[in-house]
Short mmCIF file of C-alpha atoms and ligand atoms in Angstrom, two decimals:
data_model
loop_
_atom_site.label_atom_id
_atom_site.label_comp_id
_atom_site.label_asym_id
_atom_site.label_seq_id
_atom_site.Cartn_x
_atom_site.Cartn_y
_atom_site.Cartn_z
CA UNK V 1 -12.19 -10.97 -19.95
CA UNK V 2 -8.51 -10.15 -20.29
CA UNK V 3 -6.11 -10.07 -17.40
CA UNK V 4 -5.77 -6.51 -16.07
CA UNK V 5 -4.20 -4.74 -13.11
CA UNK V 6 -6.71 -3.92 -10.39
CA UNK V 7 -5.81 -1.54 -7.58
CA UNK V 8 -7.36 -2.56 -4.28
CA UNK V 9 -7.38 0.45 -1.97
CA UNK V 10 -7.83 0.18 1.77
CA UNK V 11 -10.94 2.01 2.94
CA UNK V 12 -9.74 4.35 5.69
CA UNK V 13 -11.21 3.09 8.96
CA UNK V 14 -13.22 5.21 11.40
CA UNK V 15 -10.40 5.17 13.99
CA UNK V 16 -7.81 6.94 11.76
CA UNK V 17 -5.53 8.79 14.18
CA UNK V 18 -2.02 10.13 14.70
CA UNK V 19 -0.27 8.21 17.47
CA UNK V 20 3.35 8.34 16.29
CA UNK V 21 3.70 4.56 16.35
CA UNK V 22 6.13 4.04 13.46
CA UNK V 23 9.77 4.69 14.26
CA UNK V 24 11.57 5.67 11.05
CA UNK V 25 8.43 7.09 9.43
CA UNK V 26 9.18 10.81 9.66
CA UNK V 27 5.71 12.14 8.80
CA UNK V 28 4.00 9.89 11.37
CA UNK V 29 6.53 10.92 14.03
CA UNK V 30 6.14 14.63 13.24
CA UNK V 31 2.35 14.43 13.51
CA UNK V 32 2.19 12.35 16.69
CA UNK V 33 -0.55 13.71 18.95
CA UNK V 34 -2.25 15.80 16.25
CA UNK V 35 -6.03 15.76 15.89
CA UNK V 36 -7.09 13.51 12.98
CA UNK V 37 -10.11 13.78 10.69
CA UNK V 38 -11.29 10.21 9.93
CA UNK V 39 -14.29 11.27 7.80
CA UNK V 40 -12.20 13.58 5.64
CA UNK V 41 -9.46 10.94 5.43
CA UNK V 42 -11.89 8.27 4.27
CA UNK V 43 -13.51 10.59 1.72
CA UNK V 44 -10.09 11.58 0.37
CA UNK V 45 -9.23 7.91 -0.10
CA UNK V 46 -12.57 7.29 -1.82
CA UNK V 47 -12.04 10.30 -4.10
CA UNK V 48 -8.70 8.81 -5.15
CA UNK V 49 -10.49 5.56 -6.05
CA UNK V 50 -13.09 7.47 -8.08
CA UNK V 51 -10.29 9.34 -9.84
CA UNK V 52 -8.87 5.99 -10.99
CA UNK V 53 -12.32 4.80 -12.10
CA UNK V 54 -12.74 7.99 -14.14
CA UNK V 55 -9.42 7.24 -15.86
CA UNK V 56 -10.93 3.95 -17.01
CA UNK V 57 -8.98 1.80 -14.53
CA UNK V 58 -10.63 -1.09 -12.68
CA UNK V 59 -10.76 -0.44 -8.95
CA UNK V 60 -11.25 -2.63 -5.91
CA UNK V 61 -11.15 -2.06 -2.17
CA UNK V 62 -10.67 -3.79 1.17
CA UNK V 63 -12.64 -3.00 4.32
CA UNK V 64 -10.99 -1.98 7.60
CA UNK V 65 -10.51 -4.63 10.32
CA UNK V 66 -12.42 -4.31 13.61
CA UNK V 67 -10.79 -1.68 15.78
CA UNK V 68 -10.05 -1.46 18.62
CA UNK V 69 -8.55 -4.95 18.38
CA UNK V 70 -10.34 -6.75 21.23
CA UNK V 71 -8.02 -9.78 21.21
CA UNK V 72 -4.96 -7.54 21.58
CA UNK V 73 -6.56 -5.53 24.40
CA UNK V 74 -7.34 -8.76 26.20
CA UNK V 75 -4.07 -10.58 25.64
CA UNK V 76 -2.06 -7.53 26.74
CA UNK V 77 -4.45 -6.95 29.67
CA UNK V 78 -4.92 -3.34 28.58
CA UNK V 79 -7.38 -1.63 30.89
CA UNK V 80 -8.02 1.82 32.36
CA UNK V 81 -4.81 3.76 32.98
CA UNK V 82 -2.83 1.72 30.44
CA UNK V 83 0.08 3.18 28.48
CA UNK V 84 -1.53 5.38 25.77
CA UNK V 85 0.84 3.94 23.13
CA UNK V 86 -0.49 0.43 23.81
CA UNK V 87 -4.07 1.66 23.60
CA UNK V 88 -3.28 3.41 20.31
CA UNK V 89 -1.88 0.19 18.84
CA UNK V 90 -5.23 -1.51 19.38
CA UNK V 91 -7.04 1.42 17.76
CA UNK V 92 -4.78 1.98 14.74
CA UNK V 93 -6.37 2.27 11.30
CA UNK V 94 -3.07 1.30 9.68
CA UNK V 95 -4.61 -1.50 7.58
CA UNK V 96 -5.65 1.28 5.17
CA UNK V 97 -2.15 1.03 3.62
CA UNK V 98 -2.83 -2.07 1.58
CA UNK V 99 0.52 -1.94 -0.23
CA UNK V 100 1.56 -3.69 2.98
CA UNK V 101 -1.28 -6.22 2.98
CA UNK V 102 0.44 -8.87 0.87
CA UNK V 103 2.95 -9.61 -1.89
CA UNK V 104 1.26 -10.54 -5.14
CA UNK V 105 2.73 -12.60 -7.98
CA UNK V 106 0.47 -12.71 -11.03
CA UNK V 107 -0.24 -16.13 -12.58
CA UNK V 108 2.02 -15.67 -15.65
CA UNK V 109 5.06 -15.36 -13.34
CA UNK V 110 4.39 -18.57 -11.45
CA UNK V 111 5.27 -22.14 -12.39
CA UNK V 112 1.88 -23.09 -10.88
CA UNK V 113 -0.04 -20.87 -13.32
CA UNK V 114 -1.94 -19.28 -10.43
CA UNK V 115 -1.88 -15.81 -8.93
CA UNK V 116 -0.21 -16.09 -5.51
CA UNK V 117 -0.75 -13.73 -2.59
CA UNK V 118 1.27 -14.00 0.63
CA UNK V 119 -0.16 -11.96 3.48
CA UNK V 120 2.50 -9.78 5.14
CA UNK V 121 3.32 -10.39 8.80
CA UNK V 122 4.26 -6.71 9.39
CA UNK V 123 6.07 -7.84 12.48
CA UNK V 124 8.40 -4.81 12.74
CA UNK V 125 5.77 -2.44 14.18
CA UNK V 126 3.50 -3.83 16.93
CA UNK V 127 0.39 -1.98 15.73
CA UNK V 128 0.88 -3.29 12.19
CA UNK V 129 1.57 -6.86 13.34
CA UNK V 130 -2.10 -7.01 14.38
CA UNK V 131 -3.35 -6.64 10.82
CA UNK V 132 -2.62 -9.97 9.21
CA UNK V 133 -5.37 -12.27 10.62
CA UNK V 134 -8.14 -10.03 9.27
CA UNK V 135 -6.24 -9.42 6.03
CA UNK V 136 -5.91 -13.17 5.53
CA UNK V 137 -9.66 -13.71 6.03
CA UNK V 138 -10.48 -10.89 3.66
CA UNK V 139 -8.09 -12.01 0.92
CA UNK V 140 -9.38 -15.59 1.20
CA UNK V 141 -12.86 -14.23 0.59
CA UNK V 142 -11.99 -11.81 -2.22
CA UNK V 143 -9.74 -14.29 -4.02
CA UNK V 144 -11.54 -17.58 -3.35
CA UNK V 145 -11.52 -18.52 -7.05
CA UNK V 146 -9.17 -21.46 -7.81
CA UNK V 147 -7.01 -19.28 -10.07
CA UNK V 148 -5.68 -17.68 -6.85
CA UNK V 149 -3.69 -19.07 -3.98
CA UNK V 150 -3.68 -17.04 -0.75
CA UNK V 151 -0.90 -17.90 1.73
CA UNK V 152 -0.63 -17.07 5.42
CA UNK V 153 2.35 -14.92 6.48
CA UNK V 154 5.93 -16.22 6.53
CA UNK V 155 7.18 -16.98 10.08
CA UNK V 156 7.41 -13.91 12.28
CA UNK V 157 11.15 -14.34 12.73
CA UNK V 158 11.46 -12.74 9.29
CA UNK V 159 9.87 -9.33 8.78
CA UNK V 160 7.73 -9.01 5.68
CA UNK V 161 5.95 -5.80 4.63
CA UNK V 162 4.41 -7.02 1.39
CA UNK V 163 4.14 -5.28 -1.97
CA UNK V 164 5.70 -2.03 -0.71
CA UNK V 165 9.05 -3.77 -1.14
CA UNK V 166 8.26 -5.57 -4.40
CA UNK V 167 8.26 -4.36 -8.01
CA UNK V 168 7.32 -6.04 -11.27
CA UNK V 169 8.48 -5.31 -14.80
CA UNK V 170 6.70 -6.75 -17.82
CA UNK V 171 5.84 -6.11 -21.46
CA UNK V 172 2.14 -6.10 -20.58
CA UNK V 173 0.50 -6.92 -17.27
CA UNK V 174 -0.74 -10.29 -18.54
CA UNK V 175 2.69 -11.39 -19.85
CA UNK V 176 5.37 -13.10 -17.71
CA UNK V 177 7.24 -10.49 -15.69
CA UNK V 178 10.44 -9.99 -13.73
CA UNK V 179 9.83 -9.60 -10.02
CA UNK V 180 12.21 -7.50 -7.93
CA UNK V 181 12.21 -7.95 -4.15
CA UNK V 182 13.87 -5.15 -2.18
CA UNK V 183 15.08 -5.91 1.35
CA UNK V 184 16.89 -3.90 4.01
CA UNK V 185 19.71 -4.66 6.40
CA UNK V 186 19.57 -3.56 10.02
CA UNK V 187 22.23 -1.30 11.45
CA UNK V 188 21.00 2.27 10.95
CA UNK V 189 18.96 4.38 13.39
CA UNK V 190 15.69 2.92 12.10
CA UNK V 191 14.56 -0.68 11.65
CA UNK V 192 14.93 -2.39 8.29
CA UNK V 193 11.44 -3.77 7.98
CA UNK V 194 11.84 -6.15 5.04
CA UNK V 195 14.09 -9.13 5.68
CA UNK V 196 15.88 -10.83 2.79
CA UNK V 197 14.86 -14.32 3.91
CA UNK V 198 11.20 -13.31 4.02
CA UNK V 199 11.40 -12.10 0.41
CA UNK V 200 13.15 -15.29 -0.69
CA UNK V 201 10.54 -17.45 1.06
CA UNK V 202 7.72 -15.56 -0.66
CA UNK V 203 9.37 -16.03 -4.07
CA UNK V 204 9.75 -19.79 -3.47
CA UNK V 205 6.16 -20.18 -2.30
CA UNK V 206 4.94 -18.33 -5.38
CA UNK V 207 6.81 -20.69 -7.72
CA UNK V 208 8.77 -17.87 -9.38
CA UNK V 209 11.40 -18.60 -12.00
CA UNK V 210 14.82 -17.80 -10.46
CA UNK V 211 15.95 -16.34 -13.80
CA UNK V 212 13.17 -13.76 -13.58
CA UNK V 213 13.42 -13.02 -9.85
CA UNK V 214 15.84 -10.56 -8.27
CA UNK V 215 16.68 -9.69 -4.68
CA UNK V 216 18.25 -6.28 -4.20
CA UNK V 217 19.25 -4.33 -1.15
CA UNK V 218 17.72 -1.00 -0.26
CA UNK V 219 20.21 1.80 0.36
CA UNK V 220 20.79 1.93 4.15
CA UNK V 221 21.13 5.72 3.80
CA UNK V 222 17.61 5.86 2.32
CA UNK V 223 16.21 3.94 5.32
CA UNK V 224 18.10 6.30 7.65
CA UNK V 225 16.63 9.29 5.77
CA UNK V 226 13.06 8.02 6.29
CA UNK V 227 12.41 5.61 3.39
CA UNK V 228 11.00 2.88 5.64
CA UNK V 229 9.67 1.03 2.57
CA UNK V 230 11.15 0.82 -0.93
CA UNK V 231 7.98 2.36 -2.38
CA UNK V 232 8.99 5.68 -0.80
CA UNK V 233 11.91 5.91 -3.25
CA UNK V 234 11.01 3.73 -6.27
CA UNK V 235 8.02 2.52 -8.28
CA UNK V 236 7.72 0.31 -11.37
CA UNK V 237 5.04 -0.33 -13.96
CA UNK V 238 5.19 -2.35 -17.20
CA UNK V 239 8.62 -1.57 -18.76
CA UNK V 240 9.35 1.45 -16.55
CA UNK V 241 11.35 1.69 -13.36
CA UNK V 242 11.12 5.18 -11.81
CA UNK V 243 13.62 5.44 -8.97
CA UNK V 244 15.65 7.91 -6.96
CA UNK V 245 19.40 7.69 -7.54
CA UNK V 246 19.88 6.81 -3.85
CA UNK V 247 17.14 4.14 -3.62
CA UNK V 248 19.37 1.06 -3.84
CA UNK V 249 22.57 0.05 -2.05
CA UNK V 250 24.21 -0.68 -5.41
CA UNK V 251 22.30 1.33 -8.04
CA UNK V 252 24.44 0.41 -11.06
CA UNK V 253 24.48 -3.28 -10.10
CA UNK V 254 20.72 -3.24 -9.53
CA UNK V 255 19.92 -1.64 -12.88
CA UNK V 256 22.32 -4.00 -14.70
CA UNK V 257 20.76 -7.06 -13.06
CA UNK V 258 17.23 -5.91 -13.92
CA UNK V 259 18.23 -5.10 -17.53
CA UNK V 260 19.86 -8.53 -17.88
CA UNK V 261 16.62 -10.24 -16.80
CA UNK V 262 14.38 -7.74 -18.60
CA UNK V 263 16.13 -6.18 -21.62
CA UNK V 264 13.16 -3.90 -22.47
CA UNK V 265 13.68 -1.96 -19.21
CA UNK V 266 13.11 1.80 -19.45
CA UNK V 267 14.89 3.32 -16.47
CA UNK V 268 14.02 6.79 -15.22
CA UNK V 269 16.50 7.61 -12.50
CA UNK V 270 16.01 10.92 -10.70
CA UNK V 271 19.40 12.41 -9.81
CA UNK V 272 19.98 13.79 -6.32
CA UNK V 273 20.96 17.12 -7.86
CA UNK V 274 17.43 17.47 -9.28
CA UNK V 275 15.56 16.14 -6.22
CA UNK V 276 17.47 15.43 -3.02
CA UNK V 277 16.70 12.24 -1.10
CA UNK V 278 15.20 14.36 1.70
CA UNK V 279 12.94 16.22 -0.74
CA UNK V 280 11.86 12.95 -2.38
CA UNK V 281 10.85 11.61 1.04
CA UNK V 282 9.14 14.85 2.12
CA UNK V 283 7.11 15.14 -1.10
CA UNK V 284 6.52 11.39 -1.60
CA UNK V 285 7.28 11.83 -5.33
CA UNK V 286 7.95 8.10 -5.69
CA UNK V 287 4.98 6.99 -3.62
CA UNK V 288 3.00 7.55 -6.75
CA UNK V 289 0.74 5.22 -8.66
CA UNK V 290 2.44 4.63 -11.99
CA UNK V 291 -0.38 3.33 -14.17
CA UNK V 292 -0.96 2.34 -17.78
CA UNK V 293 -4.11 4.10 -18.97
CA UNK V 294 -6.45 2.54 -21.54
CA UNK V 295 -4.61 3.23 -24.81
CA UNK V 296 -1.34 2.48 -23.02
CA UNK V 297 -0.25 6.02 -22.17
CA UNK V 298 1.40 6.05 -18.72
CA UNK V 299 0.39 8.41 -15.91
CA UNK V 300 1.97 9.16 -12.55
CA UNK V 301 -0.61 9.78 -9.83
CA UNK V 302 1.24 11.86 -7.24
CA UNK V 303 0.27 13.37 -3.89
CA UNK V 304 -0.57 17.09 -3.97
CA UNK V 305 2.41 17.68 -1.70
CA UNK V 306 4.62 17.30 -4.81
CA UNK V 307 3.40 20.64 -6.15
CA UNK V 308 4.48 22.34 -2.90
CA UNK V 309 8.11 21.44 -3.59
CA UNK V 310 9.72 23.72 -6.19
CA UNK V 311 12.40 21.12 -6.98
CA UNK V 312 9.86 18.32 -7.46
CA UNK V 313 7.54 20.55 -9.53
CA UNK V 314 10.41 21.54 -11.79
CA UNK V 315 11.43 17.92 -12.17
CA UNK V 316 7.89 16.78 -13.01
CA UNK V 317 7.51 19.52 -15.61
CA UNK V 318 10.70 18.39 -17.33
CA UNK V 319 9.59 14.75 -17.08
CA UNK V 320 6.37 15.39 -19.01
CA UNK V 321 8.01 17.82 -21.45
CA UNK V 322 10.60 15.18 -22.38
CA UNK V 323 9.81 12.34 -24.69
CA UNK V 324 9.74 9.64 -22.01
CA UNK V 325 7.10 7.00 -21.32
CA UNK V 326 5.35 8.97 -18.53
CA UNK V 327 2.97 11.31 -20.37
CA UNK V 328 0.79 12.69 -17.58
CA UNK V 329 1.21 13.72 -13.93
CA UNK V 330 -2.04 13.69 -11.96
CA UNK V 331 -2.09 15.05 -8.38
CA UNK V 332 -4.51 13.67 -5.78
CA UNK V 333 -5.33 14.89 -2.27
CA UNK V 334 -4.69 12.25 0.40
CA UNK V 335 -3.35 14.65 3.03
CA UNK V 336 -4.83 12.86 6.03
CA UNK V 337 -3.04 9.65 5.06
CA UNK V 338 0.12 11.50 4.02
CA UNK V 339 0.39 12.94 7.54
CA UNK V 340 0.91 9.35 8.73
CA UNK V 341 3.46 8.61 5.99
CA UNK V 342 1.01 6.96 3.58
CA UNK V 343 0.87 8.29 0.00
CA UNK V 344 -1.23 7.25 -3.02
CA UNK V 345 0.85 4.10 -3.60
CA UNK V 346 0.70 2.99 0.05
CA UNK V 347 -3.07 3.01 -0.11
CA UNK V 348 -3.33 0.38 -2.84
CA UNK V 349 -2.49 -3.28 -3.52
CA UNK V 350 -2.03 -4.18 -7.17
CA UNK V 351 -3.47 -7.51 -8.31
CA UNK V 352 -3.08 -8.59 -11.93
CA UNK V 353 -5.94 -10.97 -12.76
CA UNK V 354 -9.23 -11.44 -14.56
CA UNK V 355 -11.78 -9.26 -12.69
CA UNK V 356 -14.41 -11.95 -13.31
CA UNK V 357 -12.48 -14.16 -10.86
CA UNK V 358 -12.65 -11.65 -7.99
CA UNK V 359 -15.56 -11.69 -5.54
CA UNK V 360 -17.60 -8.76 -6.93
CA UNK V 361 -18.29 -7.42 -3.44
CA UNK V 362 -14.71 -6.09 -3.44
CA UNK V 363 -14.97 -4.29 -6.80
CA UNK V 364 -15.94 -0.64 -7.00
CA UNK V 365 -18.26 1.19 -9.37
CA UNK V 366 -19.71 4.70 -9.11
CA UNK V 367 -22.93 3.52 -7.48
CA UNK V 368 -21.11 1.60 -4.81
CA UNK V 369 -18.79 4.56 -4.24
CA UNK V 370 -21.89 6.71 -3.61
CA UNK V 371 -23.13 4.17 -1.06
CA UNK V 372 -19.76 4.05 0.71
CA UNK V 373 -19.55 7.86 0.75
CA UNK V 374 -23.00 8.07 2.37
CA UNK V 375 -21.95 5.63 5.14
CA UNK V 376 -18.74 7.59 5.77
CA UNK V 377 -20.49 10.96 5.81
CA UNK V 378 -23.03 9.64 8.29
CA UNK V 379 -21.02 7.37 10.58
CA UNK V 380 -17.28 8.16 10.46
CA UNK V 381 -16.17 10.44 13.33
CA UNK V 382 -15.41 13.94 12.17
CA UNK V 383 -12.30 14.17 14.33
CA UNK V 384 -10.31 12.22 16.90
CA UNK V 385 -7.94 13.61 19.47
CA UNK V 386 -5.48 10.80 20.38
CA UNK V 387 -6.44 11.41 24.03
CA UNK V 388 -9.92 10.06 23.21
CA UNK V 389 -8.61 6.62 22.18
CA UNK V 390 -9.87 4.11 24.72
CA UNK V 391 -13.15 5.95 25.34
CA UNK V 392 -16.17 3.64 25.56
CA UNK V 393 -18.37 6.16 23.70
CA UNK V 394 -15.94 6.42 20.81
CA UNK V 395 -15.59 2.65 20.74
CA UNK V 396 -19.34 2.18 20.33
CA UNK V 397 -19.39 4.80 17.56
CA UNK V 398 -16.54 3.31 15.51
CA UNK V 399 -17.79 -0.25 15.91
CA UNK V 400 -21.23 0.84 14.72
CA UNK V 401 -19.69 2.74 11.81
CA UNK V 402 -17.82 -0.32 10.57
CA UNK V 403 -20.93 -2.49 10.97
CA UNK V 404 -22.86 -0.04 8.77
CA UNK V 405 -20.18 -0.26 6.09
CA UNK V 406 -20.14 -4.06 6.10
CA UNK V 407 -23.92 -4.14 5.85
CA UNK V 408 -23.97 -1.67 2.95
CA UNK V 409 -21.44 -3.84 1.09
CA UNK V 410 -23.01 -7.22 1.91
CA UNK V 411 -19.83 -8.16 3.80
CA UNK V 412 -21.28 -8.87 7.26
CA UNK V 413 -19.36 -12.15 7.13
CA UNK V 414 -16.26 -10.08 8.03
CA UNK V 415 -18.00 -8.69 11.14
O1 SUG L 1 3.75 1.46 8.38
N1 SUG L 1 2.14 4.50 9.14
C1 SUG L 1 2.42 3.45 8.18
C2 SUG L 1 2.54 4.00 6.78
C3 SUG L 1 2.63 2.91 5.75
C4 SUG L 1 2.99 3.40 4.39
N2 SUG L 1 3.02 2.34 3.47
C5 SUG L 1 3.87 2.23 2.44
N3 SUG L 1 4.94 2.96 2.34
N4 SUG L 1 3.63 1.31 1.56
C6 SUG L 1 3.70 2.68 8.56
O2 SUG L 1 4.65 3.33 9.04
C7 SUG L 1 1.53 5.39 11.34
C8 SUG L 1 0.47 5.14 12.40
C9 SUG L 1 0.59 6.02 13.60
O3 SUG L 1 1.70 6.41 13.93
O4 SUG L 1 -0.43 6.30 14.25
C10 SUG L 1 1.74 4.23 10.39
O5 SUG L 1 1.54 3.09 10.77
#
């Protein structure tokens, strides 16, 4: 079978909640303390996966880690009366945003001829720093075939947030590509989560060709405006880079460097006059899945919130009416995730490989989606008030829910 791009979405865990844990993520901060709807959130995520399947795209998934995180509760001696923020960290369902699970370099880009995955340490946010051990176990299982190489995180001194700060341009997915790593510099009101030295270490580990590897700085003003990851303001697929005019610290220099390494580049830059940086971040226009459909037409899978912004709607109409490479705009409803700052692109990790080399337990088809939906409908809590986090009754319910999912998928080994 040919090499294809597979999107691996994170199944939304049964503890999905709004605890306001991510400084610099404006949606998550605005919704801190709100009641969440884990069942609806999980079904929305699953519907997005089915939408991709219906488009003829291969689809995979990852399962949520055990939450609450017992090792964290114990090592921090979190007991009754503890700071609610600490309790919420242990209960976070943030592993659903698999764009932050790892950085992936497909085999054609690597001197080793293997597909490399480096698990992200996510060290900038305490709740997210708890994700990597389970992610590592899961990736080692899903990608055990010798054509893959799964690496543990880079040292925690250097923050790494995975594929959310990484873009790839190529003629076709299976051809050698140019990989663009986007890092931030600290200094603004919010943390810069991706460190340059982490990106450089990942590129070295993956055996990338320096002539086809770029390191570019994110615009500090974009981080200050709420673009805590590059994928909030830019996305790439095949020959296309779709970016906001204020995404990079040096936009002209960035485009010139990419074009020098990849002359076939088709740049679609959205000017601030058409969509302001604030509107881009509010609507998550760029946190879209830019995908090549069978037949090679390109589609932009955007969150429904885009249609609520007159400026973004106008822009998208003109985009499709023009003669550019993006031929279709397809809205999806992931509102529960969006309220925590996670759009369609945050919910997926792209892996370019031969599907026959992936452990089939992590690949989705309609029948399996029906099974997963049944487990969610039956076992995922309908709603969670953040005040309930820490409750023994809720803990039993969410642990049982996850166990049911693992059993239905034959993945008890991750229990
Ligand atoms: O890391 N939100 C996530 C959203 C991640 C989005 N991912 C990408 N852009 N690729 C984050 O800020 C909020 C959880 C809370 O506050 O309860 C949260 O972790």
